[in-house]
Amino acid sequence: MESEKRGPSRRGFLTGGLAMGGAAMAAGAAQAGEKAILELPPWTTQLGDGVDARPYGTPSQFEAHVRRRNVAWLTADPVSSVNFTPLHELDGIITPNGLCFERHHSGIAEVDPAEWRLMIHGLVEKPLVFTLEDLKRFPRVNRIHFLECAANSGMEWRGAQLNGCQFTHGMIHNVMYTGVPLKALLDEAGLKPNAKWLLPEGGDAAAMTRSVPLFKALDDCLIAFKMNGEALRPEQGYPARLVVPGWEGNMWVKWIRRIEVGDQPWHHREETSKYTDLMANGQARRFTWEMDVKSVITNPSPQAPIVHGPGPLVVTGVAWSGRGTVREVHVTTDGGNNWHQARIDGPSLDRSMHRFYYEFDWDGKPLLLQSRAVDSEGMVQPTKDRLREVRGVNSIYHNNGIQTWHVRENGEAENVEVS
Ligand SMILES: Nc1nc2c(c(=O)[nH]1)N[C@H]1C(S)=C(S)[C@@H](COP(=O)(O)O)O[C@H]1N2
Ligand SMILES: [Mo]
């Protein structure tokens, strides 16, 4: 695993600064004689780049550590692999396009939009083939939704394993999609009375397929061509992907090239051998589409230790539910003995990420931090023990159990479990 060891050294730097000043001070207070204030830095004494230097902007050079990361041992081959969103470096609810985790079964298809086509066929009155320009003549909508891979947190079923919320929870992103409701395209083709299921297929080398029930397609699925206002990134399915709000990421077919309409599910690889949940009794649950209510504390966390002493501490994280909005998030600092109401801030949207904060005065003692989300359906995020009682430990999918971070007196955090 590529891991980061920034925390302790940053901490050392801060401590050093304090020692030089010779006096203890409150977090964030100004210090008389501070060199960074008295001496003008180069960015104040020299002209900066002009507007022609950066036609497509990128983050500050000092943010170079904020990036997607993979776990080398998870997959033998980077072409059929996954990397993870750096949740601990983000705030608010929107994932920047360049940081959205990627999951490819056969690498990134580089599709020429002029050559791209979407076919709708099968149980329809009029089989149709759309160009990208055709799509843009349908009324379009904007929707903010999370996409979570069903395997997110899948390595944690048997116990705490990966040290960082990027790795335990980073198979999720949340962006604004612009696209056309799939219903409009199906209406154009005209559904036959016995139409019940759809089979979207990707245009990548995996030609990935999933059976999607018609009721979902008519309800809220989109064919999206923009994310956060700009064209989809190649990694996310450029020029168009299927959006299946609240349902497992595997169904969100990228580089979509055709949709077959049928009267029953196809039982292809991704819904039989994969993306089914093997129970303790050896039977498997299939078509477990919804992503249940879940949350995680992103700061502090193993990759984002506390870098100050006792006093005001901001605990923050994200929560989401594939069944609606998040109604409440609770935070505990003592492993679940006492729960406190966290503050949800920012938009609370259907099947979208929510941001929560819990601010308190840290006494500098070790913490067992957990968050627990409750969704608009009243579903409560379960403990990992409770989840295992029902589901066993054979599964890798749909682990929405409560995450624990053990924070030590020096501010460093690690992935643990409490029972
Ligand atoms: N055509 C195609 N679509 C695909 C995949 C793929 O490999 N090929 N991977 C699926 C899986 S398993 C997930 S979790 C999501 C990941 O979407 P992302 O790469 O935008 O994060 O895309 C889904 N759609
Ligand atoms: Mo996935």
Coordinates of C-alpha atoms and ligand atoms in Angstrom, one line a residue:
M1 CA 0.0 0.0 0.0
E2 CA 1.2 3.5 -0.7
S3 CA 0.8 5.2 2.6
E4 CA 1.5 8.7 3.8
K5 CA 3.5 9.6 6.8
R6 CA 2.8 13.3 6.8
G7 CA 1.1 13.6 10.2
P8 CA 3.9 13.1 12.7
S9 CA 6.4 15.3 10.9
R10 CA 3.8 18.1 10.5
R11 CA 3.2 17.8 14.2
G12 CA 6.9 18.0 14.9
F13 CA 7.1 21.2 12.9
L14 CA 4.3 22.8 14.8
T15 CA 5.9 21.9 18.1
G16 CA 9.2 23.3 16.9
G17 CA 7.5 26.6 16.0
L18 CA 6.0 26.9 19.5
A19 CA 9.3 26.2 21.2
M20 CA 11.0 29.0 19.2
G21 CA 8.4 31.4 20.3
G22 CA 9.2 30.5 23.9
A23 CA 5.6 30.6 25.1
A24 CA 2.6 28.3 24.9
M25 CA -0.4 29.8 23.0
A26 CA -3.9 29.0 22.0
A27 CA -4.5 27.2 18.8
G28 CA -4.5 29.6 15.8
A29 CA -3.4 32.7 17.8
A30 CA -1.0 35.1 16.3
Q31 CA 2.6 35.3 17.6
A32 CA 4.5 38.6 17.9
G33 CA 7.8 38.5 15.9
E34 CA 6.5 35.8 13.6
K35 CA 9.0 35.6 10.7
A36 CA 6.4 34.6 8.1
I37 CA 4.6 37.9 8.9
L38 CA 7.6 40.3 9.2
E39 CA 9.6 39.0 6.2
L40 CA 8.0 39.3 2.7
P41 CA 8.0 36.0 0.9
P42 CA 8.8 35.6 -2.8
W43 CA 5.1 35.5 -3.8
T44 CA 4.7 39.0 -2.5
T45 CA 7.9 40.5 -3.9
Q46 CA 7.7 39.0 -7.5
L47 CA 5.0 39.1 -10.2
G48 CA 3.0 35.9 -10.6
D49 CA 1.9 33.9 -13.7
G50 CA -0.4 35.6 -16.1
V51 CA -3.8 34.4 -17.3
D52 CA -2.3 32.6 -20.2
A53 CA -0.2 30.3 -18.1
R54 CA -2.9 27.9 -17.0
P55 CA -5.6 27.4 -19.6
Y56 CA -6.9 24.4 -17.6
G57 CA -6.3 24.9 -13.9
T58 CA -4.8 22.4 -11.6
P59 CA -4.5 22.4 -7.7
S60 CA -1.7 24.2 -5.9
Q61 CA 1.7 22.4 -6.0
F62 CA 1.4 22.2 -2.2
E63 CA -1.6 19.9 -2.6
A64 CA 0.2 17.3 -4.6
H65 CA -0.4 14.7 -1.8
V66 CA -4.1 14.9 -2.4
R67 CA -4.6 12.1 -4.8
R68 CA -6.3 8.8 -5.6
R69 CA -4.4 5.9 -4.3
N70 CA -4.6 2.2 -4.8
V71 CA -3.7 -0.8 -2.6
A72 CA -1.2 -2.8 -4.5
W73 CA -2.1 -6.3 -3.0
L74 CA -5.8 -5.9 -3.7
T75 CA -5.6 -6.7 -7.4
A76 CA -2.9 -8.4 -9.4
D77 CA -3.4 -6.2 -12.5
P78 CA -3.9 -2.4 -12.6
V79 CA -6.2 -2.7 -15.7
S80 CA -8.8 -4.6 -13.7
S81 CA -8.5 -2.6 -10.6
V82 CA -9.6 0.1 -8.3
N83 CA -8.3 3.3 -6.7
F84 CA -9.7 5.3 -3.8
T85 CA -11.1 8.8 -3.2
P86 CA -9.0 10.7 -0.6
L87 CA -12.0 11.4 1.6
H88 CA -9.8 12.7 4.4
E89 CA -8.6 15.6 2.2
L90 CA -12.0 16.8 1.1
D91 CA -14.8 18.9 2.7
G92 CA -18.3 19.8 1.7
I93 CA -20.2 17.2 -0.3
I94 CA -18.8 17.4 -3.9
T95 CA -16.0 15.2 -5.1
P96 CA -13.7 17.0 -7.5
N97 CA -13.6 15.3 -10.9
G98 CA -9.9 14.4 -10.7
L99 CA -10.3 12.7 -7.3
C100 CA -13.3 10.4 -8.0
F101 CA -12.3 6.8 -7.3
E102 CA -12.0 4.6 -10.4
R103 CA -13.1 1.0 -10.9
H104 CA -12.4 -0.6 -14.2
H105 CA -12.8 -4.2 -15.2
S106 CA -10.8 -3.8 -18.4
G107 CA -9.1 -0.4 -18.2
I108 CA -10.3 3.0 -19.4
A109 CA -12.0 3.1 -22.8
E110 CA -10.9 6.2 -24.8
V111 CA -14.1 6.8 -26.7
D112 CA -14.2 9.3 -29.6
P113 CA -17.5 11.1 -29.0
A114 CA -18.1 11.5 -32.8
E115 CA -18.0 7.7 -33.1
W116 CA -20.0 7.1 -29.9
R117 CA -23.6 5.6 -30.3
L118 CA -26.2 4.4 -27.9
M119 CA -28.6 1.7 -29.2
I120 CA -32.0 0.8 -27.6
H121 CA -33.4 -2.4 -28.8
G122 CA -35.3 -5.6 -27.8
L123 CA -38.9 -5.3 -26.6
V124 CA -39.5 -1.9 -28.1
E125 CA -41.7 -0.7 -31.0
K126 CA -38.9 1.1 -32.8
P127 CA -35.2 0.2 -32.1
L128 CA -33.2 3.4 -32.1
V129 CA -29.5 4.5 -32.2
F130 CA -28.7 7.9 -30.7
T131 CA -25.6 10.1 -31.2
L132 CA -24.4 12.4 -28.5
E133 CA -25.9 15.3 -30.3
D134 CA -29.3 13.5 -30.4
L135 CA -29.1 13.1 -26.6
K136 CA -28.6 16.8 -26.1
R137 CA -31.9 17.5 -27.9
F138 CA -33.9 15.9 -25.0
P139 CA -34.9 17.9 -21.9
R140 CA -32.1 17.5 -19.4
V141 CA -31.8 17.5 -15.6
N142 CA -29.1 18.1 -13.0
R143 CA -28.8 15.7 -10.1
I144 CA -26.3 15.3 -7.3
H145 CA -25.8 11.6 -6.4
F146 CA -23.2 9.4 -4.7
L147 CA -21.9 6.4 -6.5
E148 CA -20.6 3.7 -4.0
C149 CA -19.1 0.4 -5.2
A150 CA -20.8 -2.5 -3.4
A151 CA -17.4 -3.7 -2.4
N152 CA -16.6 -0.4 -0.5
S153 CA -15.4 -1.5 3.0
G154 CA -15.4 -5.1 1.7
M155 CA -11.9 -5.8 3.1
E156 CA -13.1 -5.1 6.6
W157 CA -15.7 -7.9 7.0
R158 CA -13.4 -10.1 9.1
G159 CA -11.8 -7.3 11.1
A160 CA -10.1 -3.9 10.9
Q161 CA -7.5 -4.1 8.1
L162 CA -6.7 -1.0 6.1
N163 CA -5.4 2.1 7.9
G164 CA -7.2 5.1 6.4
C165 CA -10.7 6.1 5.4
Q166 CA -9.4 6.5 1.9
F167 CA -8.9 2.8 1.8
T168 CA -11.8 1.6 4.0
H169 CA -14.4 4.0 2.6
G170 CA -13.0 5.6 -0.6
M171 CA -14.9 3.6 -3.2
I172 CA -17.4 6.4 -3.3
H173 CA -17.8 9.8 -5.1
N174 CA -20.5 12.4 -5.2
V175 CA -20.9 14.7 -8.2
M176 CA -23.6 16.7 -10.0
Y177 CA -24.6 14.9 -13.2
T178 CA -26.2 16.5 -16.2
G179 CA -28.1 14.2 -18.4
V180 CA -31.3 12.9 -19.9
P181 CA -33.8 10.8 -18.0
L182 CA -33.6 7.3 -19.4
K183 CA -37.4 7.3 -19.4
A184 CA -37.4 9.9 -22.2
L185 CA -35.2 7.6 -24.4
L186 CA -37.4 4.5 -23.7
D187 CA -40.5 6.5 -24.4
E188 CA -39.0 7.5 -27.8
A189 CA -38.4 3.9 -28.6
G190 CA -41.8 2.8 -27.3
L191 CA -41.8 0.0 -24.7
K192 CA -43.7 -3.2 -25.6
P193 CA -46.3 -4.3 -22.9
N194 CA -44.2 -7.3 -21.8
A195 CA -41.0 -5.1 -21.2
K196 CA -39.8 -5.6 -17.6
W197 CA -36.0 -5.5 -17.5
L198 CA -33.1 -3.7 -19.2
L199 CA -29.6 -4.8 -20.0
P200 CA -27.2 -1.8 -20.3
E201 CA -23.8 -2.7 -21.8
G202 CA -20.6 -0.8 -21.7
G203 CA -18.4 0.0 -24.7
D204 CA -15.1 -0.9 -22.9
A205 CA -13.3 -4.2 -23.4
A206 CA -15.2 -5.6 -20.4
A207 CA -18.5 -5.0 -22.2
M208 CA -19.9 -4.9 -18.7
T209 CA -23.6 -5.7 -18.4
R210 CA -26.2 -5.7 -15.5
S211 CA -29.9 -6.4 -15.4
V212 CA -31.8 -3.3 -14.3
P213 CA -35.5 -3.6 -13.5
L214 CA -37.7 -1.3 -15.6
F215 CA -39.4 0.4 -12.6
K216 CA -36.0 1.8 -11.6
A217 CA -35.2 3.0 -15.1
L218 CA -38.5 4.8 -15.4
D219 CA -38.2 6.2 -11.9
D220 CA -34.8 8.1 -11.8
C221 CA -32.1 6.6 -14.0
L222 CA -30.2 9.1 -16.2
I223 CA -27.9 8.8 -19.2
A224 CA -25.4 11.4 -18.0
F225 CA -22.8 13.3 -20.1
K226 CA -21.6 15.9 -17.7
M227 CA -20.1 15.7 -14.2
N228 CA -19.7 18.9 -12.0
G229 CA -20.5 20.9 -15.1
E230 CA -17.9 19.6 -17.5
A231 CA -17.7 16.5 -19.7
L232 CA -17.5 13.2 -17.9
R233 CA -13.8 12.2 -17.4
P234 CA -12.7 9.2 -19.5
E235 CA -12.2 7.3 -16.1
Q236 CA -15.9 7.9 -15.4
G237 CA -17.3 6.7 -18.7
Y238 CA -16.8 9.6 -21.3
P239 CA -18.9 10.5 -23.2
A240 CA -21.9 8.9 -21.4
R241 CA -22.7 6.6 -18.5
L242 CA -25.7 5.2 -16.8
V243 CA -26.7 6.8 -13.4
V244 CA -28.7 4.6 -11.1
P245 CA -29.3 6.7 -8.0
G246 CA -28.7 5.0 -4.6
W247 CA -27.9 1.6 -6.2
E248 CA -24.6 -0.2 -6.2
G249 CA -21.9 1.3 -8.4
N250 CA -21.5 -1.8 -10.6
M251 CA -24.9 -1.0 -12.2
W252 CA -23.7 2.5 -13.4
V253 CA -22.5 1.2 -16.7
K254 CA -19.7 3.5 -18.2
W255 CA -19.1 4.2 -21.9
I256 CA -22.6 2.9 -22.4
R257 CA -23.3 1.6 -25.9
R258 CA -26.5 -0.3 -25.8
I259 CA -29.6 -1.1 -23.7
E260 CA -31.5 -4.2 -24.5
V261 CA -35.1 -4.4 -23.3
G262 CA -36.4 -7.8 -22.1
D263 CA -39.0 -9.5 -20.0
Q264 CA -36.6 -11.1 -17.4
P265 CA -33.2 -10.6 -15.9
W266 CA -30.2 -12.1 -17.8
H267 CA -28.2 -13.5 -14.8
H268 CA -24.9 -12.4 -16.3
R269 CA -21.5 -12.6 -14.5
E270 CA -21.8 -9.3 -12.5
E271 CA -25.0 -10.5 -10.8
T272 CA -24.2 -14.1 -10.2
S273 CA -20.5 -14.9 -9.7
K274 CA -20.0 -11.2 -8.5
Y275 CA -22.1 -8.7 -6.7
T276 CA -24.1 -11.4 -4.8
D277 CA -23.8 -11.7 -1.0
L278 CA -22.7 -15.1 0.2
M279 CA -24.4 -15.8 3.6
A280 CA -23.2 -18.0 6.5
N281 CA -25.4 -20.9 5.4
G282 CA -23.8 -21.0 1.9
Q283 CA -26.8 -19.4 0.2
A284 CA -26.3 -16.2 -1.7
R285 CA -28.5 -13.1 -1.8
R286 CA -28.7 -11.5 -5.2
F287 CA -30.1 -8.3 -6.6
T288 CA -29.2 -6.5 -3.4
W289 CA -29.2 -3.2 -5.3
E290 CA -29.7 -0.4 -2.7
M291 CA -26.7 0.9 -0.8
D292 CA -27.8 1.1 2.8
V293 CA -27.3 4.0 5.2
K294 CA -23.6 4.5 6.1
S295 CA -21.2 7.1 7.4
V296 CA -17.5 7.5 8.3
I297 CA -15.4 10.1 10.2
T298 CA -12.9 11.5 7.7
N299 CA -11.0 13.8 10.2
P300 CA -9.4 12.8 12.4
S301 CA -8.5 9.4 10.8
P302 CA -5.3 7.4 10.3
Q303 CA -4.2 9.5 7.3
A304 CA -5.3 12.7 9.0
P305 CA -4.0 12.8 12.6
I306 CA -4.8 15.6 15.0
V307 CA -2.0 18.2 14.7
H308 CA -2.7 20.3 17.7
G309 CA -2.9 19.8 21.4
P310 CA -6.0 19.7 23.7
G311 CA -8.8 22.2 23.2
P312 CA -11.2 22.9 20.3
L313 CA -11.4 19.9 17.9
V314 CA -13.5 19.6 14.8
V315 CA -14.6 16.1 14.0
T316 CA -16.0 15.8 10.5
G317 CA -17.2 13.1 8.1
V318 CA -19.6 12.1 5.4
A319 CA -22.9 10.1 5.5
W320 CA -25.2 8.8 2.8
S321 CA -28.1 6.5 2.1
G322 CA -29.3 4.8 -1.1
R323 CA -32.8 5.0 0.2
G324 CA -33.2 8.8 0.6
T325 CA -31.6 11.5 2.6
V326 CA -29.6 11.3 5.9
R327 CA -31.8 12.6 8.7
E328 CA -29.3 12.4 11.6
V329 CA -25.7 11.6 12.4
H330 CA -24.5 10.7 15.9
V331 CA -20.9 10.8 17.0
T332 CA -19.3 9.0 20.0
T333 CA -15.8 9.7 21.4
D334 CA -15.8 6.8 23.8
G335 CA -16.6 3.8 21.6
G336 CA -20.3 4.0 21.8
N337 CA -21.1 4.6 25.5
N338 CA -22.3 8.2 24.9
W339 CA -23.7 9.5 21.6
H340 CA -23.9 13.1 20.6
Q341 CA -25.9 14.7 17.8
A342 CA -23.6 15.9 14.9
R343 CA -24.4 18.9 12.8
I344 CA -25.3 18.3 9.2
D345 CA -24.1 21.2 7.1
G346 CA -24.6 21.9 3.4
P347 CA -27.3 20.5 1.1
S348 CA -29.3 17.5 2.3
L349 CA -30.2 15.9 -1.1
D350 CA -31.8 12.6 -2.0
R351 CA -29.2 9.8 -2.5
S352 CA -26.4 12.3 -2.1
M353 CA -23.5 12.6 0.3
H354 CA -24.1 14.7 3.5
R355 CA -21.4 16.5 5.4
F356 CA -21.4 16.4 9.2
Y357 CA -19.4 18.1 12.0
Y358 CA -19.1 17.5 15.7
E359 CA -17.1 20.1 17.6
F360 CA -15.9 19.6 21.1
D361 CA -13.2 20.4 23.6
W362 CA -10.7 17.6 23.5
D363 CA -9.0 16.8 26.8
G364 CA -6.0 15.3 25.0
K365 CA -6.9 11.8 26.2
P366 CA -7.3 8.8 23.8
L367 CA -10.6 8.6 21.8
L368 CA -12.6 5.8 20.3
L369 CA -14.4 7.8 17.5
Q370 CA -17.4 6.5 15.7
S371 CA -20.2 7.9 13.6
R372 CA -23.7 6.5 13.1
A373 CA -26.1 7.7 10.5
V374 CA -29.9 7.4 10.4
D375 CA -31.7 7.9 7.0
S376 CA -35.0 9.3 6.0
E377 CA -36.5 5.8 6.1
G378 CA -35.5 5.5 9.7
M379 CA -32.8 2.9 8.9
V380 CA -30.0 3.1 11.5
Q381 CA -26.4 2.2 10.5
P382 CA -25.6 -1.1 12.3
T383 CA -22.5 -2.0 14.3
K384 CA -20.1 -4.5 12.6
D385 CA -21.0 -7.2 15.1
R386 CA -24.7 -6.8 14.4
L387 CA -24.1 -6.9 10.7
R388 CA -22.0 -10.1 11.1
E389 CA -24.8 -11.8 13.1
V390 CA -27.1 -11.4 10.1
R391 CA -24.8 -11.7 7.2
G392 CA -21.8 -13.8 8.4
V393 CA -18.3 -13.0 7.1
N394 CA -18.3 -14.7 3.7
S395 CA -19.4 -11.6 1.9
I396 CA -17.3 -8.8 0.5
Y397 CA -20.2 -6.5 -0.5
H398 CA -22.6 -4.2 1.3
N399 CA -20.6 -3.6 4.5
N400 CA -22.2 -0.5 6.0
G401 CA -21.1 -1.2 9.6
I402 CA -20.0 1.5 12.0
Q403 CA -16.3 2.4 11.7
T404 CA -14.0 3.0 14.7
W405 CA -10.9 5.1 14.8
H406 CA -8.6 4.9 17.9
V407 CA -7.0 8.3 18.4
R408 CA -4.0 8.3 20.7
E409 CA -2.8 11.1 23.0
N410 CA -0.3 12.2 20.3
G411 CA -3.1 12.7 17.8
E412 CA -2.4 9.7 15.6
A413 CA -5.3 7.5 14.7
E414 CA -5.7 3.8 13.7
N415 CA -8.4 1.5 12.4
V416 CA -9.7 -0.7 15.2
E417 CA -12.9 -2.5 16.2
V418 CA -14.7 -2.4 19.6
S419 CA -17.2 -5.0 20.7
Ligands
LIG1 N1 -18.4 -0.3 -18.8 C1 -18.1 -0.4 -17.5 N2 -18.9 0.1 -16.6 C2 -18.6 0.0 -15.3 C3 -17.4 -0.7 -14.8 C4 -16.6 -1.2 -15.8 O1 -15.6 -1.8 -15.5 N3 -17.0 -1.1 -17.1 N4 -17.2 -0.8 -13.5 C5 -18.4 -0.7 -12.6 C6 -18.1 -0.7 -11.2 S1 -17.8 -2.2 -10.4 C7 -18.2 0.5 -10.4 S2 -18.1 0.5 -8.7 C8 -18.4 1.8 -11.1 C9 -17.3 2.7 -10.8 O2 -17.5 4.0 -11.3 P1 -16.3 5.0 -11.3 O3 -15.1 4.4 -12.1 O4 -16.8 6.3 -11.9 O5 -15.9 5.2 -9.9 O6 -18.6 1.7 -12.5 C10 -19.2 0.6 -12.9 N5 -19.4 0.6 -14.4
MO2 MO -17.9 -1.9 -8.1

